[in-house]
JSON list of C-alpha atoms in Angstrom, two decimals:
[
{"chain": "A", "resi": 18, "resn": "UNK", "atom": "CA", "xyz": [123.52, 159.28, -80.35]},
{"chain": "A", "resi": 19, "resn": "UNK", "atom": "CA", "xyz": [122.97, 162.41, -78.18]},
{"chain": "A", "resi": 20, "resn": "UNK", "atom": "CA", "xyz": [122.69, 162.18, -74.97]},
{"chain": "A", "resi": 21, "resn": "UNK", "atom": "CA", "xyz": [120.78, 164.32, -72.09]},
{"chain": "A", "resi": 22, "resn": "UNK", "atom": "CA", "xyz": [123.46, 164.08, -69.63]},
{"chain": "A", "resi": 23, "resn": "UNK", "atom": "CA", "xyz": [121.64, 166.07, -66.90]},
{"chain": "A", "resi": 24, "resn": "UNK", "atom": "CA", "xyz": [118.82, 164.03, -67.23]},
{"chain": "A", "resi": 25, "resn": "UNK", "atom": "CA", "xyz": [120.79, 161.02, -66.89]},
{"chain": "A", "resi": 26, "resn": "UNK", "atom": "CA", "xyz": [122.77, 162.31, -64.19]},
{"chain": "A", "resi": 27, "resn": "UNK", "atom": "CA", "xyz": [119.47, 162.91, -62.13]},
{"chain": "A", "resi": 28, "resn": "UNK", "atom": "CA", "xyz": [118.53, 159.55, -62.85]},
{"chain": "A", "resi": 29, "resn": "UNK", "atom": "CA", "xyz": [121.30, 157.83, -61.25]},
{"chain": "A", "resi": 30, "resn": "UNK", "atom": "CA", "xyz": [121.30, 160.22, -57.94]},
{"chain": "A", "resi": 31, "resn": "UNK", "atom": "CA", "xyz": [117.32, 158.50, -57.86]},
{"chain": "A", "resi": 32, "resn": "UNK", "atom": "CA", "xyz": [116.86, 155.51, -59.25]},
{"chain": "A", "resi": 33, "resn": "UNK", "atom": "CA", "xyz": [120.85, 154.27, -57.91]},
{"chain": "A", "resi": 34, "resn": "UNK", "atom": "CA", "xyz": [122.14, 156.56, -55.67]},
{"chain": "A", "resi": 35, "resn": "UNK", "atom": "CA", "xyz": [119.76, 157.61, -53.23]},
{"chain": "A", "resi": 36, "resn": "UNK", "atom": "CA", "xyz": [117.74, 154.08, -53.27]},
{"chain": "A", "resi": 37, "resn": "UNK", "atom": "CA", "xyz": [121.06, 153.31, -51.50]},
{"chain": "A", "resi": 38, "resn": "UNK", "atom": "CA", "xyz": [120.81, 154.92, -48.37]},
{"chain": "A", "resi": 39, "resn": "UNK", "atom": "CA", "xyz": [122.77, 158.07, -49.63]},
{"chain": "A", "resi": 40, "resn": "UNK", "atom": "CA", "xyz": [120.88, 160.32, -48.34]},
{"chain": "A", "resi": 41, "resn": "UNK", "atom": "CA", "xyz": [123.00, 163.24, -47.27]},
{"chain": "A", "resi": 42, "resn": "UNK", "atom": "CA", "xyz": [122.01, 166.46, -48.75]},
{"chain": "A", "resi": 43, "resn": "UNK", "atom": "CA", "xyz": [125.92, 167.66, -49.42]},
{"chain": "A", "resi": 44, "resn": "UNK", "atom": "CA", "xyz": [126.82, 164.65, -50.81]},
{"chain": "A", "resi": 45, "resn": "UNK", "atom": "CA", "xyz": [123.49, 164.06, -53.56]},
{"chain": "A", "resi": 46, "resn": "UNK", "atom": "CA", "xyz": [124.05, 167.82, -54.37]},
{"chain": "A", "resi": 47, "resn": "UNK", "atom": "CA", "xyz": [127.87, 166.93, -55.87]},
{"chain": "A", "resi": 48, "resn": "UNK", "atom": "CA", "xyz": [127.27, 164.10, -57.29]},
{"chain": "A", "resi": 49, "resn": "UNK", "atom": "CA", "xyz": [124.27, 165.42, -58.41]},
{"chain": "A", "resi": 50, "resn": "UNK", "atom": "CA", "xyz": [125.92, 168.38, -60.10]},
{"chain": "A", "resi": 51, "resn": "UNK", "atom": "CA", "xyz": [129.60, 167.29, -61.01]},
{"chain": "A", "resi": 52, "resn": "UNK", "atom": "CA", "xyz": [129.98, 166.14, -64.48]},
{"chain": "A", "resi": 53, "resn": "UNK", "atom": "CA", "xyz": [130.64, 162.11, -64.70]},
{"chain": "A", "resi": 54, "resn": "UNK", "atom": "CA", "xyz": [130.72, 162.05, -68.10]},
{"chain": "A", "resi": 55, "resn": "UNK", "atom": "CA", "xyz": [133.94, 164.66, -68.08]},
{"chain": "A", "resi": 56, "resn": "UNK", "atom": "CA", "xyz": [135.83, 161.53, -66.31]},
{"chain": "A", "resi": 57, "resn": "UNK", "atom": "CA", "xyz": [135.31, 158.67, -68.80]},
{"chain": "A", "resi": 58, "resn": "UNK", "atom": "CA", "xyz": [136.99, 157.55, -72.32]},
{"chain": "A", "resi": 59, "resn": "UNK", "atom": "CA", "xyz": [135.37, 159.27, -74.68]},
{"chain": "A", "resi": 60, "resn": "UNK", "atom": "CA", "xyz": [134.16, 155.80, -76.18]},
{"chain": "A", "resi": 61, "resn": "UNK", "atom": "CA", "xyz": [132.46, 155.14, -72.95]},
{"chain": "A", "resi": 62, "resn": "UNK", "atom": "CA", "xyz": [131.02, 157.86, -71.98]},
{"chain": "A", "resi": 63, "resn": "UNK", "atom": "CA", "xyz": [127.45, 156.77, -72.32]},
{"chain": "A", "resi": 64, "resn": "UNK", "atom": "CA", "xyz": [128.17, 154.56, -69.89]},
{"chain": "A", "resi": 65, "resn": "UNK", "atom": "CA", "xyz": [129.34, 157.30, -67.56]},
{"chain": "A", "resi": 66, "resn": "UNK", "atom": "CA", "xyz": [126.13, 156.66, -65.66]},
{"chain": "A", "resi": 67, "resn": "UNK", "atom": "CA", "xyz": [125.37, 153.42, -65.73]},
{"chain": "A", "resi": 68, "resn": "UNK", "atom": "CA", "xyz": [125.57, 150.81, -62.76]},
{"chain": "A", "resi": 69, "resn": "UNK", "atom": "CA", "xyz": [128.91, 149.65, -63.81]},
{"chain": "A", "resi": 70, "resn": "UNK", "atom": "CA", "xyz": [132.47, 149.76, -63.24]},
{"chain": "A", "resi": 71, "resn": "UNK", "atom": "CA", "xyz": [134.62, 151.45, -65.94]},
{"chain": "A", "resi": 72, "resn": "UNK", "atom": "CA", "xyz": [137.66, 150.63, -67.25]},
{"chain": "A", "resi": 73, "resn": "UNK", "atom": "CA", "xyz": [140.64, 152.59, -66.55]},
{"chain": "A", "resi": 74, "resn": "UNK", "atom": "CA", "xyz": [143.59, 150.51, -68.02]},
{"chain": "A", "resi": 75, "resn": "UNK", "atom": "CA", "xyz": [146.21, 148.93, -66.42]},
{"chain": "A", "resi": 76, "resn": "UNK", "atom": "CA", "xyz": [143.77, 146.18, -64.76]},
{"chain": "A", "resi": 77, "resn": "UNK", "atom": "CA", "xyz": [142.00, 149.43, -62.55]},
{"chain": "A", "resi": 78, "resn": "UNK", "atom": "CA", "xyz": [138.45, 150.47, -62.88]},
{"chain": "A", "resi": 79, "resn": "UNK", "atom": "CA", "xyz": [136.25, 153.15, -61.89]},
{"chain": "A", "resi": 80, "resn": "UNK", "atom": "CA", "xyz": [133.72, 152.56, -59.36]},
{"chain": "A", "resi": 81, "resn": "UNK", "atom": "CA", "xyz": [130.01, 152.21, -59.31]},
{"chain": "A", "resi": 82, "resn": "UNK", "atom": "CA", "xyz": [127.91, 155.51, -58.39]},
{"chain": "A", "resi": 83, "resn": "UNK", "atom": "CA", "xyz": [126.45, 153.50, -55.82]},
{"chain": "A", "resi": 84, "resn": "UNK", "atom": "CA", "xyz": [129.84, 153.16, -53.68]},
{"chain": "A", "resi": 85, "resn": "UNK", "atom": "CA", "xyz": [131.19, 156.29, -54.58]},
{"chain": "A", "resi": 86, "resn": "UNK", "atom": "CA", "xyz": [128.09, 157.94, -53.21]},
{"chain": "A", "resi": 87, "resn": "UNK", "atom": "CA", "xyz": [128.19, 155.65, -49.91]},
{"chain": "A", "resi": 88, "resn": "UNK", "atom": "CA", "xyz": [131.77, 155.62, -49.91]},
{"chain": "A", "resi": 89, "resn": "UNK", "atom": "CA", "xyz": [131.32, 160.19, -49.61]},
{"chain": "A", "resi": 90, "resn": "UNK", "atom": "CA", "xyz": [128.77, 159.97, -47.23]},
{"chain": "A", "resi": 91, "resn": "UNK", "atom": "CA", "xyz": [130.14, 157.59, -44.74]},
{"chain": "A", "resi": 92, "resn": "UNK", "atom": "CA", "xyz": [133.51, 160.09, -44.86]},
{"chain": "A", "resi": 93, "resn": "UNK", "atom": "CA", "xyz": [131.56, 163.01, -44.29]},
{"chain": "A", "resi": 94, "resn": "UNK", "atom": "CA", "xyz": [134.40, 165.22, -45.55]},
{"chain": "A", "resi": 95, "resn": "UNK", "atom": "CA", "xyz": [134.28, 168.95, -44.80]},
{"chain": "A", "resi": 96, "resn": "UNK", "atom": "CA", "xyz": [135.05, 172.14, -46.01]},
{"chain": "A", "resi": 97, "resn": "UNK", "atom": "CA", "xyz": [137.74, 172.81, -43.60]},
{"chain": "A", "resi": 98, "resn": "UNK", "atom": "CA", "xyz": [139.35, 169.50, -43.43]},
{"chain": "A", "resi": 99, "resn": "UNK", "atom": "CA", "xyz": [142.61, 167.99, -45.50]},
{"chain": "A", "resi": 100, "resn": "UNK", "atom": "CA", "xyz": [141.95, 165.02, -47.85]},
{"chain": "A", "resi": 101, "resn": "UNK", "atom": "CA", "xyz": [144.53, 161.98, -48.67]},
{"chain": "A", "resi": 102, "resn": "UNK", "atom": "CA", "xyz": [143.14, 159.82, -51.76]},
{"chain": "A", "resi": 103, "resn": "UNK", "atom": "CA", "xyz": [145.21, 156.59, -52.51]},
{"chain": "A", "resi": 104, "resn": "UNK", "atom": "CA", "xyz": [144.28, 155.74, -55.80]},
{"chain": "A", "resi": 105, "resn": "UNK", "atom": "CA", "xyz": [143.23, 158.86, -57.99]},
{"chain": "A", "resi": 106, "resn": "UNK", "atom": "CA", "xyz": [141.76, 156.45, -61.25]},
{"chain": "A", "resi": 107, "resn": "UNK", "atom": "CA", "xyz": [139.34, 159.12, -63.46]},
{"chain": "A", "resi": 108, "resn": "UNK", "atom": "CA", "xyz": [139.75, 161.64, -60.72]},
{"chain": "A", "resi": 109, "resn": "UNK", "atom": "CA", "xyz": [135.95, 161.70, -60.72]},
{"chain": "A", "resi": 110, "resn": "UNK", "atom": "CA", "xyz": [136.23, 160.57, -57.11]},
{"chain": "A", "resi": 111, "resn": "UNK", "atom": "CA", "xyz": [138.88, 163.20, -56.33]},
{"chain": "A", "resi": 112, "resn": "UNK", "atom": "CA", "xyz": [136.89, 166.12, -57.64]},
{"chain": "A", "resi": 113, "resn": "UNK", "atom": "CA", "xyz": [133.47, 164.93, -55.30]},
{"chain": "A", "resi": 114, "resn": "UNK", "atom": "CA", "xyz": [136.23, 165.44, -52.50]},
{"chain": "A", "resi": 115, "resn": "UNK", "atom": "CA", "xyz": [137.67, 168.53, -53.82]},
{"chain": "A", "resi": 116, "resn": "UNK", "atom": "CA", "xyz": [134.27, 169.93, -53.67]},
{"chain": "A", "resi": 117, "resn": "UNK", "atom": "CA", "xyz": [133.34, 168.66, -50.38]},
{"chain": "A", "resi": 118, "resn": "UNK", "atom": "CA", "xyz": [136.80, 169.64, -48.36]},
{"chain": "A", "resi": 119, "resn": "UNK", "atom": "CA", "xyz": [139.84, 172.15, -48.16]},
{"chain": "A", "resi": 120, "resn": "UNK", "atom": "CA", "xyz": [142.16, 169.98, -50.12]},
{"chain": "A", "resi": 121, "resn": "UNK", "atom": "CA", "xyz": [142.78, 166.91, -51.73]},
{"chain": "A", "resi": 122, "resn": "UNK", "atom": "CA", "xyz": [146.09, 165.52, -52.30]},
{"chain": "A", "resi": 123, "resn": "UNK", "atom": "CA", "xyz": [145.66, 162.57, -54.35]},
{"chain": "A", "resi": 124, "resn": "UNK", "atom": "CA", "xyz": [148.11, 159.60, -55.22]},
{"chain": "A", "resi": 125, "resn": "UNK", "atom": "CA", "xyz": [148.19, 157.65, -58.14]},
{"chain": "A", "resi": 126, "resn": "UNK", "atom": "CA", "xyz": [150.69, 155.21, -59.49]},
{"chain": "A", "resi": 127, "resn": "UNK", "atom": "CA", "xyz": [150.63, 155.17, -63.01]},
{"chain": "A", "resi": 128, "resn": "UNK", "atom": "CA", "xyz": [151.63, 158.55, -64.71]},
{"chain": "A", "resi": 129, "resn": "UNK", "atom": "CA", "xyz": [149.22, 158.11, -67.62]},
{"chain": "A", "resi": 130, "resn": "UNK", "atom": "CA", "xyz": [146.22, 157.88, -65.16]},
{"chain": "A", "resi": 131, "resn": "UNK", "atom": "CA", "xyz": [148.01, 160.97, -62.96]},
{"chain": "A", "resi": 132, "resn": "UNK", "atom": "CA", "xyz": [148.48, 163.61, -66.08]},
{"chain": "A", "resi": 133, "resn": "UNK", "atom": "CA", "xyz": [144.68, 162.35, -67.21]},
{"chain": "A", "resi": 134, "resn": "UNK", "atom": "CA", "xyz": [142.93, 163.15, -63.64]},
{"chain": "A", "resi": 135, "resn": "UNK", "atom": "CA", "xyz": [144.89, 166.38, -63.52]},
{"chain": "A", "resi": 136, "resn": "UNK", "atom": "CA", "xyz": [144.10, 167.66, -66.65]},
{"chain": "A", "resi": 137, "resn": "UNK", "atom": "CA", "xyz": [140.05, 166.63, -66.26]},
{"chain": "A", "resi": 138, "resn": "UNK", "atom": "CA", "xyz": [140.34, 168.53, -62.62]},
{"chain": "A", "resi": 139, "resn": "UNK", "atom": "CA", "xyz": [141.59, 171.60, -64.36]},
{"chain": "A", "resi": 140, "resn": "UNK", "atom": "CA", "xyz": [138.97, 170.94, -66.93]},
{"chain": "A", "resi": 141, "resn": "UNK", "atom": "CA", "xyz": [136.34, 171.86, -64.20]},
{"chain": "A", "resi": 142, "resn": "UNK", "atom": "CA", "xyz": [138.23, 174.33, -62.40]},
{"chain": "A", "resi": 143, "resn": "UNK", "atom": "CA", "xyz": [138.74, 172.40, -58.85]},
{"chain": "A", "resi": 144, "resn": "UNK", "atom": "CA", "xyz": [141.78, 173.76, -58.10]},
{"chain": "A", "resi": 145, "resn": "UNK", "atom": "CA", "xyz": [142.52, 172.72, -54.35]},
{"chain": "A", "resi": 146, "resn": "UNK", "atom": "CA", "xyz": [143.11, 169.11, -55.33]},
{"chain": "A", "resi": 147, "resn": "UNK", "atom": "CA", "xyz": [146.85, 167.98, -56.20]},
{"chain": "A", "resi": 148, "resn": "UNK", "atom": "CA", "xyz": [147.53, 164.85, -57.94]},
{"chain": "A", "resi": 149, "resn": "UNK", "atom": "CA", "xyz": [150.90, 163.25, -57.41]},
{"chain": "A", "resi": 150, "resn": "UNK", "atom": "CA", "xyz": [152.15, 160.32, -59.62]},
{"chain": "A", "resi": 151, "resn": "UNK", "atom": "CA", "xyz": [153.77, 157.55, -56.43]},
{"chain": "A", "resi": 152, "resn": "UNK", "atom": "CA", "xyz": [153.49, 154.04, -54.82]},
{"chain": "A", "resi": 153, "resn": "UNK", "atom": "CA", "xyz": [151.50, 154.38, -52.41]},
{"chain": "A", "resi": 154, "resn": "UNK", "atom": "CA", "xyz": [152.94, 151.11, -50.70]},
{"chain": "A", "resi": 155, "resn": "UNK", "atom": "CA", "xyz": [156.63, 152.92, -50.51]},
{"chain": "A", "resi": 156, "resn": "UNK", "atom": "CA", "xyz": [155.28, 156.65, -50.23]},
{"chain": "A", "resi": 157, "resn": "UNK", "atom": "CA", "xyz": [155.70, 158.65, -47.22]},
{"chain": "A", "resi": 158, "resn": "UNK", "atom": "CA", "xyz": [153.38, 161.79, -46.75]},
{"chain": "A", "resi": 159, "resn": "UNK", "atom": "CA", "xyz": [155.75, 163.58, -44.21]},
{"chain": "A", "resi": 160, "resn": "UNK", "atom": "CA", "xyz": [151.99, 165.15, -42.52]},
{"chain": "A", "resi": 161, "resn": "UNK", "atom": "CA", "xyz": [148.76, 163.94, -41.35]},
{"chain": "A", "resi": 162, "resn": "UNK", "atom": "CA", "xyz": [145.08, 164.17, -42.80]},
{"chain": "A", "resi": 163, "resn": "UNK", "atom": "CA", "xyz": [141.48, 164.63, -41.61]},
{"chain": "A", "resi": 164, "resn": "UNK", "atom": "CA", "xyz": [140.10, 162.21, -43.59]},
{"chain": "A", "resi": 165, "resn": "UNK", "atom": "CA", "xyz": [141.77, 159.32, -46.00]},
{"chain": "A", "resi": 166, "resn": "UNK", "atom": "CA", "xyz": [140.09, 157.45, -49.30]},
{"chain": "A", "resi": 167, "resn": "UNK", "atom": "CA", "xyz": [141.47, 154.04, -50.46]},
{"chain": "A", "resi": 168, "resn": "UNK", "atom": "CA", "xyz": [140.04, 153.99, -53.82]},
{"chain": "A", "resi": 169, "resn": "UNK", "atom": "CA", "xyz": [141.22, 150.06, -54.56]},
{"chain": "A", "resi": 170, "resn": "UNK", "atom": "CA", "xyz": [140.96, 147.38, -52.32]},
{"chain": "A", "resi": 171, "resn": "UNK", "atom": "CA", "xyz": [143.70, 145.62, -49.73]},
{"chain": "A", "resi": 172, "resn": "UNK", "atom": "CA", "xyz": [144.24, 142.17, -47.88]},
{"chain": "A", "resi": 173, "resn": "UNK", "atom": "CA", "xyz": [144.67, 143.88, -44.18]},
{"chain": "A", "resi": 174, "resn": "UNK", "atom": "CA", "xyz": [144.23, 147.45, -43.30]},
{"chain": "A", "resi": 175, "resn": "UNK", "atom": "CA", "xyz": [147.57, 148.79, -43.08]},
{"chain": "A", "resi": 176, "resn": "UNK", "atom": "CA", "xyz": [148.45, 150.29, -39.93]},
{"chain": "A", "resi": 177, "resn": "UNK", "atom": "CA", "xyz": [150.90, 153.01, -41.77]},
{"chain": "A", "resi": 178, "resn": "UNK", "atom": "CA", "xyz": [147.91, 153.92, -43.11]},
{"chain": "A", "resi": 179, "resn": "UNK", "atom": "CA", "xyz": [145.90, 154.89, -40.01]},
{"chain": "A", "resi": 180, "resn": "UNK", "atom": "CA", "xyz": [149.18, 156.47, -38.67]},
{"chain": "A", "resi": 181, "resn": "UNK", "atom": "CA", "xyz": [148.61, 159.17, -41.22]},
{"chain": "A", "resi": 182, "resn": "UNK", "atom": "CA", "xyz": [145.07, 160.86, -39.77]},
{"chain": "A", "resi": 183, "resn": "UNK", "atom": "CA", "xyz": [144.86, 163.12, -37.58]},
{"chain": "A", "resi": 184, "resn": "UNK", "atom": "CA", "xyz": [143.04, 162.84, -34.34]},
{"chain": "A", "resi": 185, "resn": "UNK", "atom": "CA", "xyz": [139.39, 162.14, -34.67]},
{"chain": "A", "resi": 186, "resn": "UNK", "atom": "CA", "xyz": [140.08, 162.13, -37.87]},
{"chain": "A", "resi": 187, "resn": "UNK", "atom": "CA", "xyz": [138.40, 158.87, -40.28]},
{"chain": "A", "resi": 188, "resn": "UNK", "atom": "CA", "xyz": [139.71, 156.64, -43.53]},
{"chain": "A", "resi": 189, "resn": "UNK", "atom": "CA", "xyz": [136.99, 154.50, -46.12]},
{"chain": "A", "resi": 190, "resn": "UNK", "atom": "CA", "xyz": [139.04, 151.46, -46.79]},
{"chain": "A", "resi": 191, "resn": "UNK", "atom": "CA", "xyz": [137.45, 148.03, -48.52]},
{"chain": "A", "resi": 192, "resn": "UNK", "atom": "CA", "xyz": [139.90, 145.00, -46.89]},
{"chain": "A", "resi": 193, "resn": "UNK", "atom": "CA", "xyz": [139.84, 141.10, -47.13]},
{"chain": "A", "resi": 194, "resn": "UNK", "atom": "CA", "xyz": [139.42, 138.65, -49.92]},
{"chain": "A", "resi": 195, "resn": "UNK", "atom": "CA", "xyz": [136.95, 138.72, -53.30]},
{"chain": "A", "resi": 196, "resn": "UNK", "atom": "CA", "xyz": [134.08, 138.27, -53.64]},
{"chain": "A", "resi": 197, "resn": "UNK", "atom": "CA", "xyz": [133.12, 139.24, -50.21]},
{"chain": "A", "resi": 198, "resn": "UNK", "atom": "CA", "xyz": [134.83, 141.71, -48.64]},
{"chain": "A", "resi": 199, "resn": "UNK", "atom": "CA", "xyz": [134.03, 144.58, -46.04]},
{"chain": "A", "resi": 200, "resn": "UNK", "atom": "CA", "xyz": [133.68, 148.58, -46.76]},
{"chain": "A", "resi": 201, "resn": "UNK", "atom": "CA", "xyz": [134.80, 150.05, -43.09]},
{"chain": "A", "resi": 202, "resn": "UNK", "atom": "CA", "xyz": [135.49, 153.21, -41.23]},
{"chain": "A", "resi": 203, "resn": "UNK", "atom": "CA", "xyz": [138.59, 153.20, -39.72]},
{"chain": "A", "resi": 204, "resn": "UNK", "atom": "CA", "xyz": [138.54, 156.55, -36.78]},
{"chain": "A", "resi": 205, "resn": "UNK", "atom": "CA", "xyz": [141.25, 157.49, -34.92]},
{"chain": "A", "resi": 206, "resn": "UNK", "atom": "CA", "xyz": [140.82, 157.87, -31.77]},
{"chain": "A", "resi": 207, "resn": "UNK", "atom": "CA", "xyz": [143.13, 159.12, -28.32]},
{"chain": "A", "resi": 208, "resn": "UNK", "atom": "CA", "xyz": [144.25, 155.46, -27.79]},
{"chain": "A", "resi": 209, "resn": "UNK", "atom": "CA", "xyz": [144.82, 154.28, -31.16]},
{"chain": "A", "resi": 210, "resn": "UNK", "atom": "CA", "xyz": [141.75, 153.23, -33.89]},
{"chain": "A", "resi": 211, "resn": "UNK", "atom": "CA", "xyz": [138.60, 151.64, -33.77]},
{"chain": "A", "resi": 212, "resn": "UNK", "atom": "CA", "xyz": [136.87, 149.92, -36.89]},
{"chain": "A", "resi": 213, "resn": "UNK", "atom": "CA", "xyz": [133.20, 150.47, -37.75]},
{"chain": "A", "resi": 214, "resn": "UNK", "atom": "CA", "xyz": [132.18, 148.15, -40.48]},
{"chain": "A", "resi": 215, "resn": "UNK", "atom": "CA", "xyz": [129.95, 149.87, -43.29]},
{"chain": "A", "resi": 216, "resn": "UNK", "atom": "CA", "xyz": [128.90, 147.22, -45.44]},
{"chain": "A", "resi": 217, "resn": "UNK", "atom": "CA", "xyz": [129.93, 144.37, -47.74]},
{"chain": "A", "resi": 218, "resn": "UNK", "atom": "CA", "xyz": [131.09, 144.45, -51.23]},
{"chain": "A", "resi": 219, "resn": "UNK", "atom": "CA", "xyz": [133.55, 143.46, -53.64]},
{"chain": "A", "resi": 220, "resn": "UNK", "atom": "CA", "xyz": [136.42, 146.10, -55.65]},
{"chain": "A", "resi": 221, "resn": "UNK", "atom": "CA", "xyz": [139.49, 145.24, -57.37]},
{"chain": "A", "resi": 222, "resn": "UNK", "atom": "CA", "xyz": [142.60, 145.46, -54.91]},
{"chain": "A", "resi": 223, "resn": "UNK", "atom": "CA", "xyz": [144.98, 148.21, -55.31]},
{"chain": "A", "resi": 224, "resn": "UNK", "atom": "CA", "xyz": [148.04, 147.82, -57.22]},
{"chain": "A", "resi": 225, "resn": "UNK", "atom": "CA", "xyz": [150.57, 145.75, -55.14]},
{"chain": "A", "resi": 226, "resn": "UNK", "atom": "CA", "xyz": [147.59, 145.05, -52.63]},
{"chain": "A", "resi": 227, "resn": "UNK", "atom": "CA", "xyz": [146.00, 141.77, -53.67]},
{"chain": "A", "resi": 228, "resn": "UNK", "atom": "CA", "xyz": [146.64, 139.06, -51.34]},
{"chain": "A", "resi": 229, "resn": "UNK", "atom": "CA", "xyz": [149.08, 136.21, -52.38]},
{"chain": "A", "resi": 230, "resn": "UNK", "atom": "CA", "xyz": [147.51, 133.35, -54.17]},
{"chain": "A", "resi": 231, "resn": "UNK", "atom": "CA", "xyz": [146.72, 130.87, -51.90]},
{"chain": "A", "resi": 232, "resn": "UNK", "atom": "CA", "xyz": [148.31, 127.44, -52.52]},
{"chain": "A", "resi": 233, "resn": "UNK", "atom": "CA", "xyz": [146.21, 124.33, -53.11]},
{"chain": "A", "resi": 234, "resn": "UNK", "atom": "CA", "xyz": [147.29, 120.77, -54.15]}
]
C-alpha cells in the first residue's frame, strides 16, 4: 500500500497536534516538515503517524505526536541554546531539537538504539546533534545545558538532573507513578528550581527509573 506521507503528516499537525494546544508556529513548522516516517521500523511505518506509541525494543517506545509536540513547545528550545536529551529512542525527538537549537547531545543506553538514531540523523543531514551510547543514571556530563529532555519517565525528579542547566535555563521531565503521572517544567532559577506543572499523562519510565514494586500482603 502506498502511502501519501505529506498528506498524512499534515493530518496529524491538524487533526492531533494542533487540536492540542500546540500552537507555536516554530514548533508545527518541524514537526510539520521533518520526516516521521524516516524514524520507524520499516514494518511500521504506516503507523508513523498514527496516535500511538511505537515500539522501539528493549521494553521502550516512541511517543505519541501529541506529547512530542507539547513536550517541544513547552521547552521552547532556541537556535542559540545547548540541548541535553536523556533517552534518544528513534531519534525522531532528537532531530525536532536539532532543528530547533544549536546542539543536541543526546544519551541513549542501548547501543542498537544509539547506532540506529545516528545513522537516521545523518540520513536527514542534522548534523549538530551527537548521540552517545551511556547510563544516564551513572553518566556525568562534565558541562551544563540550556534546556534538558527526559524522553522516559522517573519516580522523583532527580536533583543531579537539574544541577546540569544552566541559569534560567528549563528541563521537560514526566515523574510519579502510572497511570497518572505529571508532565512538568522544571526552571532554574538564582536560588535553586521551581516546578511548573504542564499537564497529566502516562509514559513508560526510563530504563533503571521505574519505581520499586510496592509490597502488598
Amino acid at each position: 500500500m502506498n502511502i501519501d506521507f505529506t498528506r498524512t503528516r499534515e493530518t496529524m499537525v491538524e487533526q492531533q497536534v494542533r487540536p492540542w494546544d500546540v500552537l507555536d508556529v516554530r514548533v508545527l513548522d518541524t514537526i510539520g516538515k521533518l520526516p516521521r516516517e524516516a524514524f520507524v521500523a520499516d514494518d511500521l511505518r504506516n503507523l508513523a503517524y498514527a496516535d500511538v506509541e511505537l515500539p522501539l525494543g528493549h521494553g521502550q517506545v516512541m511517543m505519541k505526536p501529541v506529547l512530542e509536540g507539547r513536550l517541544l513547545q513547552s521547552l521552547q528550545p532556541q537556535a542559540h541554546e545547548s540541548v541535553l536529551e536523556i533517552g534518544t529512542g528513534s531519534g525522531y525527538l532528537t532531530a525536532c531539537l536539532g532543528q530547533l537549537a544549536r546542539e543536541v547531545i543526546s544519551i541513549e543506553l542501548h547501543a542498537d538504539l544509539a547506532d540506529a538514531a545516528q545513522a537516521r540523523l545523518a540520513a536527514q543531514a542534522i548534523g549538530n546533534v551527537q548521540v552517545r551510547c551511556a547510563d544516564v543514571l551513572s553518566w556525568n556530563p562534565g558541562r551544563s545545558f540550556d534546556v534538558i529532555c527526559v524522553t522516559g519517565a522517573m519516580d522523583s525528579i532527580p536533583a543531579r538532573f537539574v544541577e546540569w542547566l544552566n541559569p534560567n535555563g528549563r528541563m521537560f521531565i514526566v515523574h510519579g507513578q502510572s497511570p497518572v503521572m505529571d508532565a512538568v517544567l522544571v526552571h532554574r532559577t538564582v536560588n535553586g528550581s521551581r516546578i511548573e506543572t504542564l499537564f497529566e499523562t502516562d509514559l513508560s519510565y526510563l530504563a533503571g527509573a521505574a519505581p520499586a514494586p510496592a509490597f502488598t500482603l
